[in-house]
Amino acid sequence: MKVIKQATQTEHVNLAILGNTMSHIHAHLIQRFPQNEANPQLSPWNDPRPKTLMLDDKRQRIVKSIRHQLQRQKRE
């Protein structure tokens, strides 16, 4: 979890791992910023604010950061 928090630069991250309809793993990393949320106790699915998609360049940066940190930990 530490690696994901560092990569997303957020205080809290919700993880949702799903595999309901197909034989695969579908994961969501949901950044949470409680200090900026009116209802931080709500799940992301119950949060009334509009949902936005993460831009591809930001997603790629997060993936690269997670990979880099995991590789670094593996060497240590």
PDB file of N, CA, C and O in Angstrom, residues 6-68:
ATOM      1  N   GLN A   6       2.556   6.404  -2.425  1.00  0.00           N
ATOM      2  CA  GLN A   6       3.633   7.250  -2.938  1.00  0.00           C
ATOM      3  C   GLN A   6       3.417   7.569  -4.413  1.00  0.00           C
ATOM      4  O   GLN A   6       3.595   8.701  -4.839  1.00  0.00           O
ATOM      5  N   ALA A   7       3.032   6.573  -5.185  1.00  0.00           N
ATOM      6  CA  ALA A   7       2.849   6.773  -6.622  1.00  0.00           C
ATOM      7  C   ALA A   7       1.681   7.694  -6.931  1.00  0.00           C
ATOM      8  O   ALA A   7       1.736   8.480  -7.873  1.00  0.00           O
ATOM      9  N   THR A   8       0.613   7.610  -6.150  1.00  0.00           N
ATOM     10  CA  THR A   8      -0.567   8.431  -6.399  1.00  0.00           C
ATOM     11  C   THR A   8      -0.514   9.770  -5.669  1.00  0.00           C
ATOM     12  O   THR A   8      -1.342  10.632  -5.903  1.00  0.00           O
ATOM     13  N   GLN A   9       0.463   9.919  -4.791  1.00  0.00           N
ATOM     14  CA  GLN A   9       0.645  11.154  -4.012  1.00  0.00           C
ATOM     15  C   GLN A   9      -0.645  11.548  -3.297  1.00  0.00           C
ATOM     16  O   GLN A   9      -1.115  12.676  -3.387  1.00  0.00           O
ATOM     17  N   THR A  10      -1.196  10.586  -2.586  1.00  0.00           N
ATOM     18  CA  THR A  10      -2.423  10.836  -1.849  1.00  0.00           C
ATOM     19  C   THR A  10      -2.335  10.213  -0.459  1.00  0.00           C
ATOM     20  O   THR A  10      -1.536   9.315  -0.219  1.00  0.00           O
ATOM     21  N   GLU A  11      -3.151  10.708   0.431  1.00  0.00           N
ATOM     22  CA  GLU A  11      -3.163  10.223   1.805  1.00  0.00           C
ATOM     23  C   GLU A  11      -3.862   8.873   1.936  1.00  0.00           C
ATOM     24  O   GLU A  11      -3.455   8.021   2.706  1.00  0.00           O
ATOM     25  N   HIS A  12      -4.929   8.696   1.176  1.00  0.00           N
ATOM     26  CA  HIS A  12      -5.711   7.460   1.233  1.00  0.00           C
ATOM     27  C   HIS A  12      -5.959   6.944  -0.174  1.00  0.00           C
ATOM     28  O   HIS A  12      -6.139   7.731  -1.104  1.00  0.00           O
ATOM     29  N   VAL A  13      -6.000   5.632  -0.312  1.00  0.00           N
ATOM     30  CA  VAL A  13      -6.320   5.007  -1.596  1.00  0.00           C
ATOM     31  C   VAL A  13      -7.321   3.895  -1.329  1.00  0.00           C
ATOM     32  O   VAL A  13      -7.119   3.065  -0.450  1.00  0.00           O
ATOM     33  N   ASN A  14      -8.420   3.915  -2.075  1.00  0.00           N
ATOM     34  CA  ASN A  14      -9.362   2.801  -2.030  1.00  0.00           C
ATOM     35  C   ASN A  14      -8.994   1.842  -3.144  1.00  0.00           C
ATOM     36  O   ASN A  14      -8.713   2.256  -4.261  1.00  0.00           O
ATOM     37  N   LEU A  15      -8.970   0.557  -2.820  1.00  0.00           N
ATOM     38  CA  LEU A  15      -8.706  -0.483  -3.807  1.00  0.00           C
ATOM     39  C   LEU A  15      -9.983  -1.277  -4.013  1.00  0.00           C
ATOM     40  O   LEU A  15     -10.633  -1.671  -3.055  1.00  0.00           O
ATOM     41  N   ALA A  16     -10.326  -1.502  -5.269  1.00  0.00           N
ATOM     42  CA  ALA A  16     -11.477  -2.348  -5.598  1.00  0.00           C
ATOM     43  C   ALA A  16     -10.988  -3.378  -6.601  1.00  0.00           C
ATOM     44  O   ALA A  16     -10.545  -3.024  -7.683  1.00  0.00           O
ATOM     45  N   ILE A  17     -11.028  -4.637  -6.214  1.00  0.00           N
ATOM     46  CA  ILE A  17     -10.615  -5.723  -7.092  1.00  0.00           C
ATOM     47  C   ILE A  17     -11.866  -6.511  -7.447  1.00  0.00           C
ATOM     48  O   ILE A  17     -12.527  -7.068  -6.567  1.00  0.00           O
ATOM     49  N   LEU A  18     -12.182  -6.542  -8.723  1.00  0.00           N
ATOM     50  CA  LEU A  18     -13.411  -7.168  -9.178  1.00  0.00           C
ATOM     51  C   LEU A  18     -13.113  -8.226 -10.235  1.00  0.00           C
ATOM     52  O   LEU A  18     -12.119  -8.155 -10.933  1.00  0.00           O
ATOM     53  N   GLY A  19     -13.963  -9.164 -10.362  1.00  0.00           N
ATOM     54  CA  GLY A  19     -13.865 -10.196 -11.382  1.00  0.00           C
ATOM     55  C   GLY A  19     -15.207 -10.861 -11.568  1.00  0.00           C
ATOM     56  O   GLY A  19     -15.294 -12.079 -11.657  1.00  0.00           O
ATOM     57  N   ASN A  20     -16.236 -10.055 -11.610  1.00  0.00           N
ATOM     58  CA  ASN A  20     -17.599 -10.575 -11.580  1.00  0.00           C
ATOM     59  C   ASN A  20     -18.014 -11.350 -12.823  1.00  0.00           C
ATOM     60  O   ASN A  20     -18.553 -12.444 -12.728  1.00  0.00           O
ATOM     61  N   THR A  21     -17.819 -10.786 -13.987  1.00  0.00           N
ATOM     62  CA  THR A  21     -18.417 -11.360 -15.185  1.00  0.00           C
ATOM     63  C   THR A  21     -17.450 -12.156 -16.044  1.00  0.00           C
ATOM     64  O   THR A  21     -17.877 -12.992 -16.828  1.00  0.00           O
ATOM     65  N   MET A  22     -16.170 -11.910 -15.920  1.00  0.00           N
ATOM     66  CA  MET A  22     -15.188 -12.617 -16.727  1.00  0.00           C
ATOM     67  C   MET A  22     -14.109 -13.173 -15.814  1.00  0.00           C
ATOM     68  O   MET A  22     -13.919 -12.699 -14.706  1.00  0.00           O
ATOM     69  N   SER A  23     -13.398 -14.129 -16.311  1.00  0.00           N
ATOM     70  CA  SER A  23     -12.321 -14.739 -15.536  1.00  0.00           C
ATOM     71  C   SER A  23     -11.056 -13.887 -15.670  1.00  0.00           C
ATOM     72  O   SER A  23     -10.128 -14.213 -16.412  1.00  0.00           O
ATOM     73  N   HIS A  24     -11.045 -12.767 -15.010  1.00  0.00           N
ATOM     74  CA  HIS A  24      -9.898 -11.872 -14.986  1.00  0.00           C
ATOM     75  C   HIS A  24      -9.989 -11.003 -13.739  1.00  0.00           C
ATOM     76  O   HIS A  24     -10.993 -11.010 -13.043  1.00  0.00           O
ATOM     77  N   ILE A  25      -8.935 -10.277 -13.494  1.00  0.00           N
ATOM     78  CA  ILE A  25      -8.937  -9.345 -12.362  1.00  0.00           C
ATOM     79  C   ILE A  25      -9.056  -7.937 -12.919  1.00  0.00           C
ATOM     80  O   ILE A  25      -8.332  -7.544 -13.813  1.00  0.00           O
ATOM     81  N   HIS A  26      -9.986  -7.214 -12.383  1.00  0.00           N
ATOM     82  CA  HIS A  26     -10.248  -5.830 -12.772  1.00  0.00           C
ATOM     83  C   HIS A  26     -10.014  -4.990 -11.524  1.00  0.00           C
ATOM     84  O   HIS A  26     -10.667  -5.210 -10.510  1.00  0.00           O
ATOM     85  N   ALA A  27      -9.073  -4.071 -11.585  1.00  0.00           N
ATOM     86  CA  ALA A  27      -8.716  -3.310 -10.379  1.00  0.00           C
ATOM     87  C   ALA A  27      -8.967  -1.819 -10.559  1.00  0.00           C
ATOM     88  O   ALA A  27      -8.774  -1.270 -11.640  1.00  0.00           O
ATOM     89  N   HIS A  28      -9.396  -1.203  -9.475  1.00  0.00           N
ATOM     90  CA  HIS A  28      -9.553   0.248  -9.414  1.00  0.00           C
ATOM     91  C   HIS A  28      -8.671   0.763  -8.284  1.00  0.00           C
ATOM     92  O   HIS A  28      -8.700   0.220  -7.176  1.00  0.00           O
ATOM     93  N   LEU A  29      -7.902   1.798  -8.548  1.00  0.00           N
ATOM     94  CA  LEU A  29      -7.190   2.545  -7.513  1.00  0.00           C
ATOM     95  C   LEU A  29      -7.878   3.895  -7.445  1.00  0.00           C
ATOM     96  O   LEU A  29      -7.873   4.651  -8.415  1.00  0.00           O
ATOM     97  N   ILE A  30      -8.487   4.197  -6.330  1.00  0.00           N
ATOM     98  CA  ILE A  30      -9.258   5.425  -6.199  1.00  0.00           C
ATOM     99  C   ILE A  30      -8.566   6.326  -5.200  1.00  0.00           C
ATOM    100  O   ILE A  30      -8.502   6.025  -4.007  1.00  0.00           O
ATOM    101  N   GLN A  31      -8.017   7.416  -5.716  1.00  0.00           N
ATOM    102  CA  GLN A  31      -7.339   8.374  -4.839  1.00  0.00           C
ATOM    103  C   GLN A  31      -8.373   9.061  -3.966  1.00  0.00           C
ATOM    104  O   GLN A  31      -9.435   9.446  -4.424  1.00  0.00           O
ATOM    105  N   ARG A  32      -8.031   9.222  -2.698  1.00  0.00           N
ATOM    106  CA  ARG A  32      -8.924   9.912  -1.776  1.00  0.00           C
ATOM    107  C   ARG A  32      -8.169  11.061  -1.129  1.00  0.00           C
ATOM    108  O   ARG A  32      -7.019  10.916  -0.732  1.00  0.00           O
ATOM    109  N   PHE A  33      -8.823  12.192  -1.037  1.00  0.00           N
ATOM    110  CA  PHE A  33      -8.265  13.379  -0.416  1.00  0.00           C
ATOM    111  C   PHE A  33      -9.257  13.859   0.643  1.00  0.00           C
ATOM    112  O   PHE A  33     -10.046  14.774   0.391  1.00  0.00           O
ATOM    113  N   PRO A  34      -9.263  13.211   1.821  1.00  0.00           N
ATOM    114  CA  PRO A  34     -10.278  13.507   2.842  1.00  0.00           C
ATOM    115  C   PRO A  34     -10.394  14.982   3.208  1.00  0.00           C
ATOM    116  O   PRO A  34     -11.489  15.463   3.474  1.00  0.00           O
ATOM    117  N   GLN A  35      -9.282  15.696   3.186  1.00  0.00           N
ATOM    118  CA  GLN A  35      -9.323  17.107   3.556  1.00  0.00           C
ATOM    119  C   GLN A  35     -10.097  17.945   2.541  1.00  0.00           C
ATOM    120  O   GLN A  35     -10.551  19.042   2.858  1.00  0.00           O
ATOM    121  N   ASN A  36     -10.307  17.419   1.332  1.00  0.00           N
ATOM    122  CA  ASN A  36     -11.035  18.141   0.282  1.00  0.00           C
ATOM    123  C   ASN A  36     -12.403  17.531  -0.012  1.00  0.00           C
ATOM    124  O   ASN A  36     -13.041  17.902  -0.980  1.00  0.00           O
ATOM    125  N   GLU A  37     -12.824  16.583   0.787  1.00  0.00           N
ATOM    126  CA  GLU A  37     -14.090  15.889   0.539  1.00  0.00           C
ATOM    127  C   GLU A  37     -15.116  16.247   1.602  1.00  0.00           C
ATOM    128  O   GLU A  37     -14.810  16.248   2.784  1.00  0.00           O
ATOM    129  N   ALA A  38     -16.321  16.541   1.160  1.00  0.00           N
ATOM    130  CA  ALA A  38     -17.393  16.873   2.106  1.00  0.00           C
ATOM    131  C   ALA A  38     -17.793  15.659   2.933  1.00  0.00           C
ATOM    132  O   ALA A  38     -18.140  15.791   4.104  1.00  0.00           O
ATOM    133  N   ASN A  39     -17.728  14.469   2.332  1.00  0.00           N
ATOM    134  CA  ASN A  39     -18.140  13.239   3.005  1.00  0.00           C
ATOM    135  C   ASN A  39     -17.068  12.164   2.832  1.00  0.00           C
ATOM    136  O   ASN A  39     -17.291  11.167   2.135  1.00  0.00           O
ATOM    137  N   PRO A  40     -15.907  12.323   3.448  1.00  0.00           N
ATOM    138  CA  PRO A  40     -14.823  11.362   3.227  1.00  0.00           C
ATOM    139  C   PRO A  40     -15.132   9.950   3.726  1.00  0.00           C
ATOM    140  O   PRO A  40     -14.467   9.004   3.322  1.00  0.00           O
ATOM    141  N   GLN A  41     -16.155   9.805   4.559  1.00  0.00           N
ATOM    142  CA  GLN A  41     -16.507   8.476   5.061  1.00  0.00           C
ATOM    143  C   GLN A  41     -17.289   7.665   4.038  1.00  0.00           C
ATOM    144  O   GLN A  41     -17.434   6.454   4.183  1.00  0.00           O
ATOM    145  N   LEU A  42     -17.791   8.304   2.985  1.00  0.00           N
ATOM    146  CA  LEU A  42     -18.551   7.591   1.965  1.00  0.00           C
ATOM    147  C   LEU A  42     -17.630   6.800   1.047  1.00  0.00           C
ATOM    148  O   LEU A  42     -16.498   7.204   0.779  1.00  0.00           O
ATOM    149  N   SER A  43     -18.125   5.682   0.561  1.00  0.00           N
ATOM    150  CA  SER A  43     -17.354   4.923  -0.425  1.00  0.00           C
ATOM    151  C   SER A  43     -17.321   5.735  -1.720  1.00  0.00           C
ATOM    152  O   SER A  43     -18.173   6.604  -1.945  1.00  0.00           O
ATOM    153  N   PRO A  44     -16.372   5.461  -2.604  1.00  0.00           N
ATOM    154  CA  PRO A  44     -16.318   6.194  -3.870  1.00  0.00           C
ATOM    155  C   PRO A  44     -17.609   6.062  -4.678  1.00  0.00           C
ATOM    156  O   PRO A  44     -17.997   6.969  -5.388  1.00  0.00           O
ATOM    157  N   TRP A  45     -18.299   4.923  -4.531  1.00  0.00           N
ATOM    158  CA  TRP A  45     -19.519   4.706  -5.295  1.00  0.00           C
ATOM    159  C   TRP A  45     -20.692   5.506  -4.732  1.00  0.00           C
ATOM    160  O   TRP A  45     -21.667   5.735  -5.424  1.00  0.00           O
ATOM    161  N   ASN A  46     -20.600   5.931  -3.494  1.00  0.00           N
ATOM    162  CA  ASN A  46     -21.675   6.716  -2.880  1.00  0.00           C
ATOM    163  C   ASN A  46     -21.347   8.198  -2.785  1.00  0.00           C
ATOM    164  O   ASN A  46     -22.149   8.971  -2.288  1.00  0.00           O
ATOM    165  N   ASP A  47     -20.184   8.589  -3.249  1.00  0.00           N
ATOM    166  CA  ASP A  47     -19.778   9.990  -3.230  1.00  0.00           C
ATOM    167  C   ASP A  47     -20.589  10.742  -4.283  1.00  0.00           C
ATOM    168  O   ASP A  47     -20.624  10.340  -5.451  1.00  0.00           O
ATOM    169  N   PRO A  48     -21.290  11.814  -3.893  1.00  0.00           N
ATOM    170  CA  PRO A  48     -22.162  12.515  -4.838  1.00  0.00           C
ATOM    171  C   PRO A  48     -21.426  13.353  -5.884  1.00  0.00           C
ATOM    172  O   PRO A  48     -22.027  13.797  -6.859  1.00  0.00           O
ATOM    173  N   ARG A  49     -20.133  13.564  -5.704  1.00  0.00           N
ATOM    174  CA  ARG A  49     -19.404  14.397  -6.670  1.00  0.00           C
ATOM    175  C   ARG A  49     -19.310  13.695  -8.025  1.00  0.00           C
ATOM    176  O   ARG A  49     -19.295  12.472  -8.100  1.00  0.00           O
ATOM    177  N   PRO A  50     -19.224  14.471  -9.101  1.00  0.00           N
ATOM    178  CA  PRO A  50     -19.119  13.845 -10.430  1.00  0.00           C
ATOM    179  C   PRO A  50     -17.821  13.047 -10.558  1.00  0.00           C
ATOM    180  O   PRO A  50     -16.781  13.434 -10.018  1.00  0.00           O
ATOM    181  N   LYS A  51     -17.911  11.941 -11.254  1.00  0.00           N
ATOM    182  CA  LYS A  51     -16.743  11.086 -11.468  1.00  0.00           C
ATOM    183  C   LYS A  51     -15.964  11.607 -12.681  1.00  0.00           C
ATOM    184  O   LYS A  51     -16.560  12.102 -13.639  1.00  0.00           O
ATOM    185  N   THR A  52     -14.653  11.476 -12.628  1.00  0.00           N
ATOM    186  CA  THR A  52     -13.819  11.871 -13.761  1.00  0.00           C
ATOM    187  C   THR A  52     -12.842  10.744 -14.064  1.00  0.00           C
ATOM    188  O   THR A  52     -12.408  10.022 -13.161  1.00  0.00           O
ATOM    189  N   LEU A  53     -12.518  10.599 -15.320  1.00  0.00           N
ATOM    190  CA  LEU A  53     -11.537   9.598 -15.721  1.00  0.00           C
ATOM    191  C   LEU A  53     -10.137  10.176 -15.568  1.00  0.00           C
ATOM    192  O   LEU A  53      -9.918  11.370 -15.777  1.00  0.00           O
ATOM    193  N   MET A  54      -9.204   9.319 -15.229  1.00  0.00           N
ATOM    194  CA  MET A  54      -7.820   9.732 -15.113  1.00  0.00           C
ATOM    195  C   MET A  54      -7.226   9.838 -16.518  1.00  0.00           C
ATOM    196  O   MET A  54      -7.413   8.953 -17.347  1.00  0.00           O
ATOM    197  N   LEU A  55      -6.528  10.912 -16.773  1.00  0.00           N
ATOM    198  CA  LEU A  55      -5.882  11.082 -18.067  1.00  0.00           C
ATOM    199  C   LEU A  55      -4.811  10.013 -18.258  1.00  0.00           C
ATOM    200  O   LEU A  55      -4.165   9.583 -17.296  1.00  0.00           O
ATOM    201  N   ASP A  56      -4.640   9.581 -19.493  1.00  0.00           N
ATOM    202  CA  ASP A  56      -3.726   8.481 -19.792  1.00  0.00           C
ATOM    203  C   ASP A  56      -2.294   8.782 -19.363  1.00  0.00           C
ATOM    204  O   ASP A  56      -1.619   7.905 -18.836  1.00  0.00           O
ATOM    205  N   ASP A  57      -1.827  10.017 -19.534  1.00  0.00           N
ATOM    206  CA  ASP A  57      -0.444  10.322 -19.140  1.00  0.00           C
ATOM    207  C   ASP A  57      -0.257  10.212 -17.629  1.00  0.00           C
ATOM    208  O   ASP A  57       0.778   9.750 -17.160  1.00  0.00           O
ATOM    209  N   LYS A  58      -1.272  10.589 -16.871  1.00  0.00           N
ATOM    210  CA  LYS A  58      -1.181  10.451 -15.414  1.00  0.00           C
ATOM    211  C   LYS A  58      -1.198   8.972 -15.021  1.00  0.00           C
ATOM    212  O   LYS A  58      -0.436   8.547 -14.162  1.00  0.00           O
ATOM    213  N   ARG A  59      -2.045   8.196 -15.669  1.00  0.00           N
ATOM    214  CA  ARG A  59      -2.107   6.763 -15.394  1.00  0.00           C
ATOM    215  C   ARG A  59      -0.763   6.105 -15.688  1.00  0.00           C
ATOM    216  O   ARG A  59      -0.249   5.330 -14.886  1.00  0.00           O
ATOM    217  N   GLN A  60      -0.173   6.455 -16.821  1.00  0.00           N
ATOM    218  CA  GLN A  60       1.130   5.889 -17.193  1.00  0.00           C
ATOM    219  C   GLN A  60       2.205   6.272 -16.176  1.00  0.00           C
ATOM    220  O   GLN A  60       3.068   5.460 -15.831  1.00  0.00           O
ATOM    221  N   ARG A  61       2.159   7.507 -15.688  1.00  0.00           N
ATOM    222  CA  ARG A  61       3.138   7.968 -14.692  1.00  0.00           C
ATOM    223  C   ARG A  61       3.003   7.179 -13.391  1.00  0.00           C
ATOM    224  O   ARG A  61       3.994   6.776 -12.785  1.00  0.00           O
ATOM    225  N   ILE A  62       1.774   6.916 -12.964  1.00  0.00           N
ATOM    226  CA  ILE A  62       1.534   6.153 -11.740  1.00  0.00           C
ATOM    227  C   ILE A  62       2.015   4.713 -11.913  1.00  0.00           C
ATOM    228  O   ILE A  62       2.693   4.167 -11.035  1.00  0.00           O
ATOM    229  N   VAL A  63       1.689   4.097 -13.042  1.00  0.00           N
ATOM    230  CA  VAL A  63       2.131   2.723 -13.304  1.00  0.00           C
ATOM    231  C   VAL A  63       3.656   2.653 -13.298  1.00  0.00           C
ATOM    232  O   VAL A  63       4.247   1.756 -12.681  1.00  0.00           O
ATOM    233  N   LYS A  64       4.302   3.597 -13.950  1.00  0.00           N
ATOM    234  CA  LYS A  64       5.770   3.622 -14.006  1.00  0.00           C
ATOM    235  C   LYS A  64       6.360   3.779 -12.609  1.00  0.00           C
ATOM    236  O   LYS A  64       7.328   3.110 -12.249  1.00  0.00           O
ATOM    237  N   SER A  65       5.772   4.643 -11.806  1.00  0.00           N
ATOM    238  CA  SER A  65       6.255   4.866 -10.444  1.00  0.00           C
ATOM    239  C   SER A  65       6.102   3.610  -9.590  1.00  0.00           C
ATOM    240  O   SER A  65       7.017   3.235  -8.851  1.00  0.00           O
ATOM    241  N   ILE A  66       4.962   2.942  -9.692  1.00  0.00           N
ATOM    242  CA  ILE A  66       4.738   1.716  -8.915  1.00  0.00           C
ATOM    243  C   ILE A  66       5.755   0.652  -9.320  1.00  0.00           C
ATOM    244  O   ILE A  66       6.373   0.014  -8.464  1.00  0.00           O
ATOM    245  N   ARG A  67       5.945   0.473 -10.617  1.00  0.00           N
ATOM    246  CA  ARG A  67       6.929  -0.516 -11.093  1.00  0.00           C
ATOM    247  C   ARG A  67       8.325  -0.197 -10.579  1.00  0.00           C
ATOM    248  O   ARG A  67       9.040  -1.081 -10.110  1.00  0.00           O
ATOM    249  N   HIS A  68       8.706   1.067 -10.685  1.00  0.00           N
ATOM    250  CA  HIS A  68      10.037   1.488 -10.248  1.00  0.00           C
ATOM    251  C   HIS A  68      10.242   1.213  -8.754  1.00  0.00           C
ATOM    252  O   HIS A  68      11.263   0.664  -8.350  1.00  0.00           O
TER     253      HIS A  68
END
